[in-house]
XYZ file of C-alpha atoms in Angstrom:
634
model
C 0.000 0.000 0.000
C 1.838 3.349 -1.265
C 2.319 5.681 1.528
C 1.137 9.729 1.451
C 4.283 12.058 0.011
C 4.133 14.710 3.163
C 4.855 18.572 1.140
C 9.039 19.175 1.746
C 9.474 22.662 1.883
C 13.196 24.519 2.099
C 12.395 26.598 5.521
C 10.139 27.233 8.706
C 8.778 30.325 7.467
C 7.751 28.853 3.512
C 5.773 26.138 5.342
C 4.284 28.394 7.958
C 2.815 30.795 5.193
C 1.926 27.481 3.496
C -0.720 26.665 6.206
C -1.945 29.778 6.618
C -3.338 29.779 3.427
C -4.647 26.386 3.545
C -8.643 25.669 4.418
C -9.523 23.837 7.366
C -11.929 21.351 7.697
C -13.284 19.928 11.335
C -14.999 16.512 11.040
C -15.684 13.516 13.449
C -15.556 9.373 13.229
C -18.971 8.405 14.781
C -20.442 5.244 14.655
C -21.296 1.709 17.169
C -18.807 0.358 19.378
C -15.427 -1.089 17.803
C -16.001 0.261 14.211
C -12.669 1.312 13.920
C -12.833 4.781 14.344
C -9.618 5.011 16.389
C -7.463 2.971 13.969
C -8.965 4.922 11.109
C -7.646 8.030 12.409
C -4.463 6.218 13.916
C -3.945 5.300 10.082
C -4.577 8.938 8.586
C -2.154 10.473 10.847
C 0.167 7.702 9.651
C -0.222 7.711 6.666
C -0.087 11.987 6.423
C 3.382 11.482 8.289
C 1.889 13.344 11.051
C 4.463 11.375 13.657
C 7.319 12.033 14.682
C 10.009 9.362 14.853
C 9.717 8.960 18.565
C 5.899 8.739 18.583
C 6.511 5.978 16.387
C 8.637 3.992 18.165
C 6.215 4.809 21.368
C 4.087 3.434 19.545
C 5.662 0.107 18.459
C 6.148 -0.205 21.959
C 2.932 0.476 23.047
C 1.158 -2.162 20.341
C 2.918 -4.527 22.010
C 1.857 -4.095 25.366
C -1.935 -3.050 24.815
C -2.261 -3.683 20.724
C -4.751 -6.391 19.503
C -2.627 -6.694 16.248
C 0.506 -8.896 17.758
C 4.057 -7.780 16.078
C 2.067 -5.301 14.263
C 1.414 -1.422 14.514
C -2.018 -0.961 16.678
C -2.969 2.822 14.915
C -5.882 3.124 17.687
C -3.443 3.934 20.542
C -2.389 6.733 18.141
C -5.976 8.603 19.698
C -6.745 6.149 22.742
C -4.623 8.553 25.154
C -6.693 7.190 28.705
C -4.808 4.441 30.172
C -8.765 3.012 30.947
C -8.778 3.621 27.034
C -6.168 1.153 26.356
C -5.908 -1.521 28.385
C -9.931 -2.052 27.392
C -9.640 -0.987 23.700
C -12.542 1.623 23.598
C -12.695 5.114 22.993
C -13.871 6.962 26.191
C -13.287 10.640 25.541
C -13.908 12.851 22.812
C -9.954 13.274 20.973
C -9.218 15.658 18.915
C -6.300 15.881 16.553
C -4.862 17.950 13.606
C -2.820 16.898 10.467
C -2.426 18.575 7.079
C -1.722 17.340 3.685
C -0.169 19.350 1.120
C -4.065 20.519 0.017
C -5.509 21.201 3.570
C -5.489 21.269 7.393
C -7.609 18.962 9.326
C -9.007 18.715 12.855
C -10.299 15.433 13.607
C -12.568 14.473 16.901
C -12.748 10.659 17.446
C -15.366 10.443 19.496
C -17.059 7.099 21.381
C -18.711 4.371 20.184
C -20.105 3.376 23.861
C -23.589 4.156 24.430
C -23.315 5.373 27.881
C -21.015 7.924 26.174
C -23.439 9.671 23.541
C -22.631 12.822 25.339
C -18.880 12.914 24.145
C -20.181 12.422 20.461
C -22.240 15.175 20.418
C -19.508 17.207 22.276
C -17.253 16.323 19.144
C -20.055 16.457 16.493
C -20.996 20.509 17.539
C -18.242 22.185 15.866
C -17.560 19.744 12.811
C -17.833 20.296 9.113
C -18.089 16.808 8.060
C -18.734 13.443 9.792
C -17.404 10.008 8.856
C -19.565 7.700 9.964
C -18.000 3.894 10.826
C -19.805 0.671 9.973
C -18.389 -2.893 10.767
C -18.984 -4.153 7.469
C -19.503 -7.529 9.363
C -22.317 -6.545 11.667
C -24.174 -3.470 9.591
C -26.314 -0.634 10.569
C -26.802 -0.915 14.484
C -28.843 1.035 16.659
C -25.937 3.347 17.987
C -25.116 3.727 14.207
C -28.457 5.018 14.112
C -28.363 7.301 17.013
C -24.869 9.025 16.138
C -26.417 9.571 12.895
C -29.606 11.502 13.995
C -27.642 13.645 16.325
C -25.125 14.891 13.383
C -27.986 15.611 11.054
C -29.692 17.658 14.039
C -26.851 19.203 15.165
C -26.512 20.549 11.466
C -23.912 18.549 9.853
C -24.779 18.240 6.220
C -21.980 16.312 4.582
C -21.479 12.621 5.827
C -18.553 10.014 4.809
C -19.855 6.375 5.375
C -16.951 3.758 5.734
C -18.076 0.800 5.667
C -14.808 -0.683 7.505
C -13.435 -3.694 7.825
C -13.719 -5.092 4.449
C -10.820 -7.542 4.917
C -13.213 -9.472 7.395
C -15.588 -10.115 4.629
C -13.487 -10.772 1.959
C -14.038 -7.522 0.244
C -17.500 -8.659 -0.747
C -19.386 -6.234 -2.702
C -23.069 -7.637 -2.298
C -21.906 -6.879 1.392
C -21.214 -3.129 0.439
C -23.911 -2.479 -1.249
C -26.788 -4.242 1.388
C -24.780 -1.785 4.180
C -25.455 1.060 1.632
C -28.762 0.716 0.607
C -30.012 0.568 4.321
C -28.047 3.417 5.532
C -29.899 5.648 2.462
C -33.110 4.371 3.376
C -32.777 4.885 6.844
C -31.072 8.502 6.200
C -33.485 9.872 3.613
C -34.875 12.594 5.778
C -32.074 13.727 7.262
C -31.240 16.276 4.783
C -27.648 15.371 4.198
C -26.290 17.131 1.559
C -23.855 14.396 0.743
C -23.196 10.826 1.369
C -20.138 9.348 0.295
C -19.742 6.041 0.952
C -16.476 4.567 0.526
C -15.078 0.270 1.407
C -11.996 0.710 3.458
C -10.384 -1.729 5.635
C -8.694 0.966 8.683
C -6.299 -1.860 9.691
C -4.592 -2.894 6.354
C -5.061 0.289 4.793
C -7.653 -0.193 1.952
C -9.092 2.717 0.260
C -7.803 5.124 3.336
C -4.953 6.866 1.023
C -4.801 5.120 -2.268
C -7.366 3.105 -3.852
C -7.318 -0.820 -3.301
C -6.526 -3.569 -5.681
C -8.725 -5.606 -3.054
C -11.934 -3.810 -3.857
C -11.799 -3.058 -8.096
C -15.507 -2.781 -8.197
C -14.993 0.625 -6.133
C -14.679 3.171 -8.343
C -14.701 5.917 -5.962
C -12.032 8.181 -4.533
C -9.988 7.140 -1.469
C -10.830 8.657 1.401
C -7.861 10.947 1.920
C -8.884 12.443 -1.362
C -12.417 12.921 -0.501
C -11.201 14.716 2.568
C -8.993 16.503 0.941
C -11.427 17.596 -2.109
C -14.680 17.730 -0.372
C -16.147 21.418 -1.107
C -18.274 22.463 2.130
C -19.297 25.903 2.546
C -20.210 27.619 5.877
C -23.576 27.547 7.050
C -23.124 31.459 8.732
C -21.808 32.466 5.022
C -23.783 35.583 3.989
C -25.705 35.703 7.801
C -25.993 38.539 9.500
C -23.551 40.143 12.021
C -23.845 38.599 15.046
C -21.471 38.479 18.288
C -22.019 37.764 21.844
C -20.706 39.854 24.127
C -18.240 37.666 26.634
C -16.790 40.351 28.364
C -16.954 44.332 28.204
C -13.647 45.287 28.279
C -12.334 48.493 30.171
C -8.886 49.019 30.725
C -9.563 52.498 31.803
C -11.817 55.650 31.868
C -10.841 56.302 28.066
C -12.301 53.275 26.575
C -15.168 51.144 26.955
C -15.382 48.088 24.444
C -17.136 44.839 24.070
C -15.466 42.167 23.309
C -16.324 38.705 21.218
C -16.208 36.526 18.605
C -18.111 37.059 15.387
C -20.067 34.163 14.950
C -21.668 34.969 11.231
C -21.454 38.355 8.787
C -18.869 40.748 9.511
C -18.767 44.446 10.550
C -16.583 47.519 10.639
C -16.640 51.299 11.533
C -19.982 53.158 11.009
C -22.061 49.831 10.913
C -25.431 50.286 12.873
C -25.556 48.367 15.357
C -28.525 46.735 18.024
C -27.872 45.407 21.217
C -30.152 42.599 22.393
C -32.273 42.229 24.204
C -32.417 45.592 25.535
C -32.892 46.971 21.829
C -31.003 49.766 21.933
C -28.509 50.770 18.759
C -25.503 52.879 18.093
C -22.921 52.927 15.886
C -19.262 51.479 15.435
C -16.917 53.282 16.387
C -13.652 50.920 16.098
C -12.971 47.225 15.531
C -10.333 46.589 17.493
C -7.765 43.382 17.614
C -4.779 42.289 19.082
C -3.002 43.741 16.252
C -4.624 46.816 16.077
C -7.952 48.410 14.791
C -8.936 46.618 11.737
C -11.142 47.922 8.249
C -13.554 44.753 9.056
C -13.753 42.254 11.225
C -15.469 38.806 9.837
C -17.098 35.624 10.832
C -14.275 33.854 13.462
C -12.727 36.700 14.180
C -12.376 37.937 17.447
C -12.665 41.709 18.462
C -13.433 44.272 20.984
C -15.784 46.904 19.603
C -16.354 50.210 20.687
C -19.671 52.726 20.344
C -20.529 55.766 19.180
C -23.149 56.154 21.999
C -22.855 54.673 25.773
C -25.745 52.352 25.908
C -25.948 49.727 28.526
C -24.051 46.445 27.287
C -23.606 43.804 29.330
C -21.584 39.786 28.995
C -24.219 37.480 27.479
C -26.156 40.234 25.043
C -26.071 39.701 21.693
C -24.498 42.511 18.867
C -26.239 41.842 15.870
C -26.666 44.581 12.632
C -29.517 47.229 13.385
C -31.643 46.042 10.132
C -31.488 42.438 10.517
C -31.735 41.812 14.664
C -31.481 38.152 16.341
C -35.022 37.379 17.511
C -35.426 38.030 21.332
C -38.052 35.775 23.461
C -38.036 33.507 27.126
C -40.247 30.766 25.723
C -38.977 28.176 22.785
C -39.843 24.674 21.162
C -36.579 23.260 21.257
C -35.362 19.673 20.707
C -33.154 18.207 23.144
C -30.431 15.106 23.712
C -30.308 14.405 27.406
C -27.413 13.265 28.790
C -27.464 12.634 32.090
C -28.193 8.966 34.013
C -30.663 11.377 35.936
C -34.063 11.895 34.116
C -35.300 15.401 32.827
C -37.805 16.213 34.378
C -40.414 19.099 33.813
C -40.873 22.002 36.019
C -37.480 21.450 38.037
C -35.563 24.477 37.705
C -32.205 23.913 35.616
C -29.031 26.146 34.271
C -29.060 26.967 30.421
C -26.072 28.018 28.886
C -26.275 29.881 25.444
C -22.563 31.470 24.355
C -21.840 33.692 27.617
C -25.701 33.997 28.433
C -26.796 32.282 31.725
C -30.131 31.855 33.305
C -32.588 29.785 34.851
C -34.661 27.719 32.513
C -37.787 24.863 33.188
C -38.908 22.432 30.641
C -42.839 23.250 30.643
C -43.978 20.647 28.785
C -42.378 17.617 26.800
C -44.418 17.283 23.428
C -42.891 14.303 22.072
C -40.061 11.832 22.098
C -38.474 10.168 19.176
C -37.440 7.005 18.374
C -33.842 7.087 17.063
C -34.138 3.903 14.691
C -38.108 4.584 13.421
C -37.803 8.219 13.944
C -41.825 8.015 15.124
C -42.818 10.399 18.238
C -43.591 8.519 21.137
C -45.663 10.424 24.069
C -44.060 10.751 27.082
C -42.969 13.044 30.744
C -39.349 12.649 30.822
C -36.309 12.236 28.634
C -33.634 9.578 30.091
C -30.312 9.090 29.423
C -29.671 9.138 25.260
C -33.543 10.036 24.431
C -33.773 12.871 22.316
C -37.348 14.588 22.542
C -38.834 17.724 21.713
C -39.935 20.337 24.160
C -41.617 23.724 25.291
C -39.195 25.642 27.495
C -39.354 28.684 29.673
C -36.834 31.171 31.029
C -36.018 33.562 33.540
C -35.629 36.370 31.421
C -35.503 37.125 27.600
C -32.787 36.176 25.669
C -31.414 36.805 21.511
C -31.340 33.841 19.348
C -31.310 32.647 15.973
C -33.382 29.468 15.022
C -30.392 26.867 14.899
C -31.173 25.627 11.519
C -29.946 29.288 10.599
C -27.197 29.604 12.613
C -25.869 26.781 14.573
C -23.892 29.290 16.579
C -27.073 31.606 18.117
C -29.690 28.799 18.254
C -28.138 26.202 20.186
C -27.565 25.701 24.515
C -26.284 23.229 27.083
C -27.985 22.042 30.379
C -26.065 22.096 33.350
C -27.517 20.860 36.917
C -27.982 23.187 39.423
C -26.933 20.913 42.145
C -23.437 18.995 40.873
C -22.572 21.683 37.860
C -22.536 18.294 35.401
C -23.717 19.289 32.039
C -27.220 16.675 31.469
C -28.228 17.955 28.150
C -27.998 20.203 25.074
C -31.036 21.831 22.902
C -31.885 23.332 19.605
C -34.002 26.239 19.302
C -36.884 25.619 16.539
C -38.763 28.970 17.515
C -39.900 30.934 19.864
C -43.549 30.380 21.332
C -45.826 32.946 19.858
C -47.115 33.524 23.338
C -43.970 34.608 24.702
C -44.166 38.061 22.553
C -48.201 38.338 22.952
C -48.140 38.115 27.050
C -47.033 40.810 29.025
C -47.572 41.765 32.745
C -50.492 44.233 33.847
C -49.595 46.512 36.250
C -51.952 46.565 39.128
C -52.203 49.969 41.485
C -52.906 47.574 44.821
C -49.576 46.260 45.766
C -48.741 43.740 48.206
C -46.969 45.563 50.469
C -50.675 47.459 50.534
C -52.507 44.297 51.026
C -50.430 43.058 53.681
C -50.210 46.411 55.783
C -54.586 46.184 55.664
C -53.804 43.000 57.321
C -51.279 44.150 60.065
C -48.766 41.481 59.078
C -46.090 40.340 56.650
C -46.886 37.979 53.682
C -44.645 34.593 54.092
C -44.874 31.273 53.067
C -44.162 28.580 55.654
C -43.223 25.479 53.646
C -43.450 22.064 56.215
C -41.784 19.227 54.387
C -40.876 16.158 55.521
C -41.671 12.207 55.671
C -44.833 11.000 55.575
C -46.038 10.804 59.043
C -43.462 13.302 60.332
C -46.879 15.852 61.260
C -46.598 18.238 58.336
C -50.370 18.626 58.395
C -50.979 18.218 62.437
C -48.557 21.289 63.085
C -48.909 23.162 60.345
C -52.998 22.914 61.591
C -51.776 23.920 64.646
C -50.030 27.124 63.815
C -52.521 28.301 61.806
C -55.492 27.928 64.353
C -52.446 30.022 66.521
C -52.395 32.556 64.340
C -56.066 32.818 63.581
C -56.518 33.368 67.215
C -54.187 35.833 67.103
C -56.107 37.629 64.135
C -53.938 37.061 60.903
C -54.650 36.349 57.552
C -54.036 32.729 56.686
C -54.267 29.803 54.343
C -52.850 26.379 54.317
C -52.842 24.285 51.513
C -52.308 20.397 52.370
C -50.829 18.007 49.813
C -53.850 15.703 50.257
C -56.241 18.631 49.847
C -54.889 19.693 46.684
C -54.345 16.443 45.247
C -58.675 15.823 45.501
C -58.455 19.550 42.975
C -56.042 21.383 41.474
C -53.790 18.722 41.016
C -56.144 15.686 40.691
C -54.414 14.962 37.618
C -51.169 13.775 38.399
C -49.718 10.625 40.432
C -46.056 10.267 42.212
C -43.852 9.729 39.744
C -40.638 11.910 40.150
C -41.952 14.011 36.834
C -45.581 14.543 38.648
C -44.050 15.565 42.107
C -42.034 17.902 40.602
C -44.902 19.403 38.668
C -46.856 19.101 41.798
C -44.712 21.071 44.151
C -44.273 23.673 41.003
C -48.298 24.730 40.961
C -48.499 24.532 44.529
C -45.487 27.002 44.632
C -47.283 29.425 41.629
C -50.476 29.271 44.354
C -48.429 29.974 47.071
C -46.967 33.245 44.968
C -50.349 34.496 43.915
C -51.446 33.955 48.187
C -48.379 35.579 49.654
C -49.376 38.506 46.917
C -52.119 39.099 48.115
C -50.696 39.353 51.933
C -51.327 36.818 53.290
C -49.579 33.827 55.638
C -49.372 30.637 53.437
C -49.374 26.959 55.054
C -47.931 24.726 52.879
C -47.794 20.548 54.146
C -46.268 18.797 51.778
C -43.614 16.277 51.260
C -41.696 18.165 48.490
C -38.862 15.423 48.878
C -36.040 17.403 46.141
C -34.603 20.536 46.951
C -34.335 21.217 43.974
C -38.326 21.974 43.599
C -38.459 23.852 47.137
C -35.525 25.973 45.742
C -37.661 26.701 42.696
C -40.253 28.314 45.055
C -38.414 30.404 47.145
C -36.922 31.908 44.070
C -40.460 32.647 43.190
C -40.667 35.171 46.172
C -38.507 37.639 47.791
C -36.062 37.243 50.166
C -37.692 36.541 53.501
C -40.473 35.452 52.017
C -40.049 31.693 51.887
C -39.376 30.004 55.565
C -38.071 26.272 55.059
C -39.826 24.386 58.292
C -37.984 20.776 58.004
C -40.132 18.470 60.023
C -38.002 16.287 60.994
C -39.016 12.161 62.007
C -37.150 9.072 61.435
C -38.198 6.157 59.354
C -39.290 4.154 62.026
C -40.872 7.076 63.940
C -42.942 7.930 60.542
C -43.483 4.193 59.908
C -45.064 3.695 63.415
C -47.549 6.792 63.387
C -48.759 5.365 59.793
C -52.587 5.442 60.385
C -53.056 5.103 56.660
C -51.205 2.186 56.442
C -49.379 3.186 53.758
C -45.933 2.612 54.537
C -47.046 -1.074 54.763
C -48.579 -0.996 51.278
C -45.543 0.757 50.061
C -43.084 -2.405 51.898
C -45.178 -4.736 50.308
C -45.117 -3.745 46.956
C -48.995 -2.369 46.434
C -47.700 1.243 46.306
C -44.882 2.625 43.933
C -42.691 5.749 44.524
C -43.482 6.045 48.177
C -41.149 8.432 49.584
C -38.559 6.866 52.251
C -39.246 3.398 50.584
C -38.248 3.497 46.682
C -38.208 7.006 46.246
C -35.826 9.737 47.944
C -36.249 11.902 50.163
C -33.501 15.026 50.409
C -33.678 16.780 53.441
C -33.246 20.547 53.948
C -29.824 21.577 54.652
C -29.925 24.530 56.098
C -34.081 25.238 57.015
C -35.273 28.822 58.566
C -36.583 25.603 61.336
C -36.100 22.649 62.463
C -38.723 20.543 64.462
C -37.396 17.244 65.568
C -41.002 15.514 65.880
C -39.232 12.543 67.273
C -38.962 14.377 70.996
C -41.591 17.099 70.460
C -44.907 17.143 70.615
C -47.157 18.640 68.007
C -48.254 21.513 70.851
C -44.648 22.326 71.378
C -43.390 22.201 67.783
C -46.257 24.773 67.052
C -45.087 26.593 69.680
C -41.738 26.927 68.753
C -42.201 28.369 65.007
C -45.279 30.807 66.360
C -41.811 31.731 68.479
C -39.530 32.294 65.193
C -42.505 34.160 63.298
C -42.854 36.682 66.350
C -39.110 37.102 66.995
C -38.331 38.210 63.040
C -41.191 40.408 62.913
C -43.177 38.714 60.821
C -46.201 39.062 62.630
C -46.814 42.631 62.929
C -48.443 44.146 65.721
């Protein structure tokens, strides 16, 4: 097999100014477990003379203690950098790695094959060109060929190599080829690739990877280094608008105020009208400065600190975009989303979005639809788990610029992160924004609630009693409030029995429900305290999560955390109901304490350990609190 002639050039600075003017292409390998997406790339970087003498005797050395080849070279520890990596011969990381041939530069991301490690793929697959997409020419189109293939065609790749690998195994059989092919069109017809080239290579002996193969004459394609290197792909943000985020306004001193980002589509230069979003506001530029210096124009990739003609307020996360053709700006979007996370998404529990620098709270309101990644039917369902992709209504915080990300992949698309452990658990695509975002706005009312609540000689709080069932949620809270009717304030209590025979009547205890539960009972609670009023809430509300989502609903002060605290066995042996029985024996599902968690409050406004007091005295003791922070007036 003839090798690749790597360009000679006479010195450093003829082959530097070479690569500078050379085009750079980003793709991925994708595809099932043990494809040969490491070895493919192993034999490109070979192949390109992309080693260096002493990488190459590494890794001689290296075959022979982890390669699966014997005396021969094992190209997937060329990319398999984890030691878990290779002693168990997988790909566990996303790797990225460049080479060049005398035509163009390349950035490769071999990304995993695993399931449980979807999440790395689409890590690799956001910022590629191109994806080459592995088949074992033995086993065929499997369902993680499937998957990997759906996210790159959602995630906006248009262009799609399919190597059907391992030919050597099959004895270069063409009816084997072209069976692979046909069901890999089939199944990708909708996807809206652009291009599928499909090319027979064997990674390991080197078929059809640089040169074409003796092996396979019926081929009549190019080899895949040629493809690579010939493949025309033109950027999706060509001809866009201007856009940049703003990650960080940059002032040095009291002379100069500029924001500063990269241009993710158009370009722009002095005296360009300008809009910043989402306030709205425009001005002019006034310089496009780089590290160089101020430049005529700066264009898509670049990045730049711009400064204004007029001081409006611009802050890290807004978007600059040009005056005439603005991002879109709403808090409510259809979006579809890959979850990746082994915990479930689930609707109304408050999460972190991230879109560019832009941060803010965001809820999943309503999951429309699920999709099966080897039918590509919609399948009804609450949750997305690990791997599901689904499509869903979300909500923000606040209003935010986007772009629809089939129009720009750069303003259109976000990542999850949990508010709890910081892990990333999913990324999104915008479709659109809800048409009810832009058609609901607040009315102003003259009665406030500071108004309301002076009439009633108190201050407006909710007092949230969670806890195991059987702790005495409902017997104290019932308590209190008798306590404080006696005492002439305004109250309400809202039981999580009572509401479940109304309001929410609709939903059962699955983690999804609770959450969505706890979320209307916290909305109530809002509207109650609004109107001045002392709120009683008794319910389990076993994640923190969800009780954090209401006291964020309310003001500081507002929301008092009353942990009523039991053990198991104390909650178990005050079970009138009988329903910690039913729950040990099988007859009820999701019973908090049993086979569903319960997180505690870690730092509640009180504590009452029900285990030594009595109901009376427990009562006693928040009445106590209230009084001593002033929350009961006069």
């Amino acid at each position: 097999m003839d090798g690749y002639a790597a360009p000679q050039f006479a010195d450093i600075e003829t082959y530097l100014d070479s690569q500078l003017k050379k085009s750079l292409l980003r793709f991925i390998t994708c595809g099932s477990v043990d494809d040969g997406k490491s070895t493919l790339i192993g034999r490109l970087l070979y192949e390109s003379k992309m080693i260096f003498d002493d990488q190459l005797a590494s890794l001689k050395n290296e075959s022979k203690k982890f390669g699966t080849q014997g005396e021969e070279i094992d190209f997937a520890l060329l990319v398999d950098g984890l030691a878990a990596e290779r002693e168990q011969g997988i790909t566990i990381d996303v790797a990225y790695r460049f080479f060049s041939t005398d035509r163009r530069k390349f950035i490769v991301a071999d990304t995993p094959g695993h399931e449980q490690y979807t999440r790395n793929m689409a890590t690799g697959a956001s910022t590629a060109d191109l994806a080459i997409v592995m088949i074992d020419a033995r086993k065929g189109v499997l369902t993680q060929t499937r998957r990997h293939s759906f996210i790159v065609s959602l995630l906006g790749i248009r262009h799609v190599v399919l190597c059907i690998n391992k030919m050597d195994l099959v004895d270069y059989d063409q009816a084997t080829y072209d069976r692979i092919l046909a069901e890999y069109r089939d199944f990708a017809a909708d996807f809206g690739f652009e291009s599928i080239q499909a090319i027979p290579v064997s990674a390991l002996a080197g078929d059809n990877v640089v040169s074409n193969s003796d092996r396979t004459p019926w081929y009549d394609g190019p080899p895949l280094m040629e493809y690579l290197d010939t493949v025309e792909i033109a950027s999706d943000d060509a001809g866009k608008a201007f856009r940049m985020p703003v990650q960080w306004v940059n002032r040095p001193n009291l002379d100069f105020r500029g924001f500063a980002g990269q241009i993710v589509s158009g370009s722009v230069k002095a005296g360009d009208a300008v809009r910043a979003l989402p306030s709205g506001k425009s001005s002019k530029v006034s310089r496009v400065v780089a590290m160089g210096g101020d430049l005529d124009e700066g264009v898509e990739g670049q990045s730049v600190t711009l400064t204004l003609e007029d001081e409006i307020d611009v802050s890290r996360g807004d978007v600059l975009c040009a005056d005439k053709q603005p991002a879109e700006v709403s808090d409510q979007f259809q979006a579809t989303m890959l979850w990746m996370s082994d915990s479930a998404m689930l609707p109304g529990r408050s999460y972190v979005i991230k879109m560019g620098a832009r941060e803010c709270q965001m809820q999943v309101t309503e999951e429309k639809y699920r999709i099966d990644v080897n039918t590509r039917a919609h399948e009804a369902g609450k949750t997305l788990k690990l791997n599901e992709i689904g499509v869903v209504n979300i909500a923000l915080d606040r209003e935010v610029a986007f772009d629809p990300y089939e129009d720009n992949r750069r303003m259109g698309g976000f990542i999850v992160i949990d508010r709890m452990t910081n892990e990333t658990v999913g990324l999104g695509l915008i479709n659109f924004a809800l048409r009810r975002a832009s058609n609901i706005h607040r009315q102003a009312m003259d009665v406030s609630k500071e108004l309301r609540a002076s009439m009633k000689g108190q201050k407006p709080v909710i007092l949230w009693f969670t806890g195991l069932s059987g702790a005495g949620k409902s017997t104290v809270a019932n308590i209190v409030e008798k306590r404080l009717a006696a005492m002439g304030k305004h109250t309400y209590t809202l039981d999580g029995d009572n509401v479940r025979h109304g309001l929410n009547n609709d939903l059962g205890f699955t983690d999804a429900d609770r959450v969505e539960n706890i979320r209307r009972v916290g909305e109530v609670s809002k509207l109650m305290v609004d109107a001045g009023l002392i709120v009683l809430v008794s319910f389990i509300s076993p994640f923190r999560a969800e009780r954090r989502i209401v006291r964020q609903m309310v003001e500081e002060g507002e929301f008092w955390e009353v942990f009523v605290d039991a053990s198991l066995e104390a909650a178990e042996s005050r079970d009138v109901k009988g329903l910690y029985k039913k729950a040990r024996a099988g007859e009820i599902k999701n019973f908090t304490g049993i086979d569903s968690p319960y997180e505690p409050p870690q730092a509640p406004e009180i504590h009452l350990e029900t285990d030594r007091l009595d109901p009376e005295a427990a009562a006693d003791l928040v009445i106590e609190r209230l009084d001593a922070a002033g929350l009961l007036g006069g």
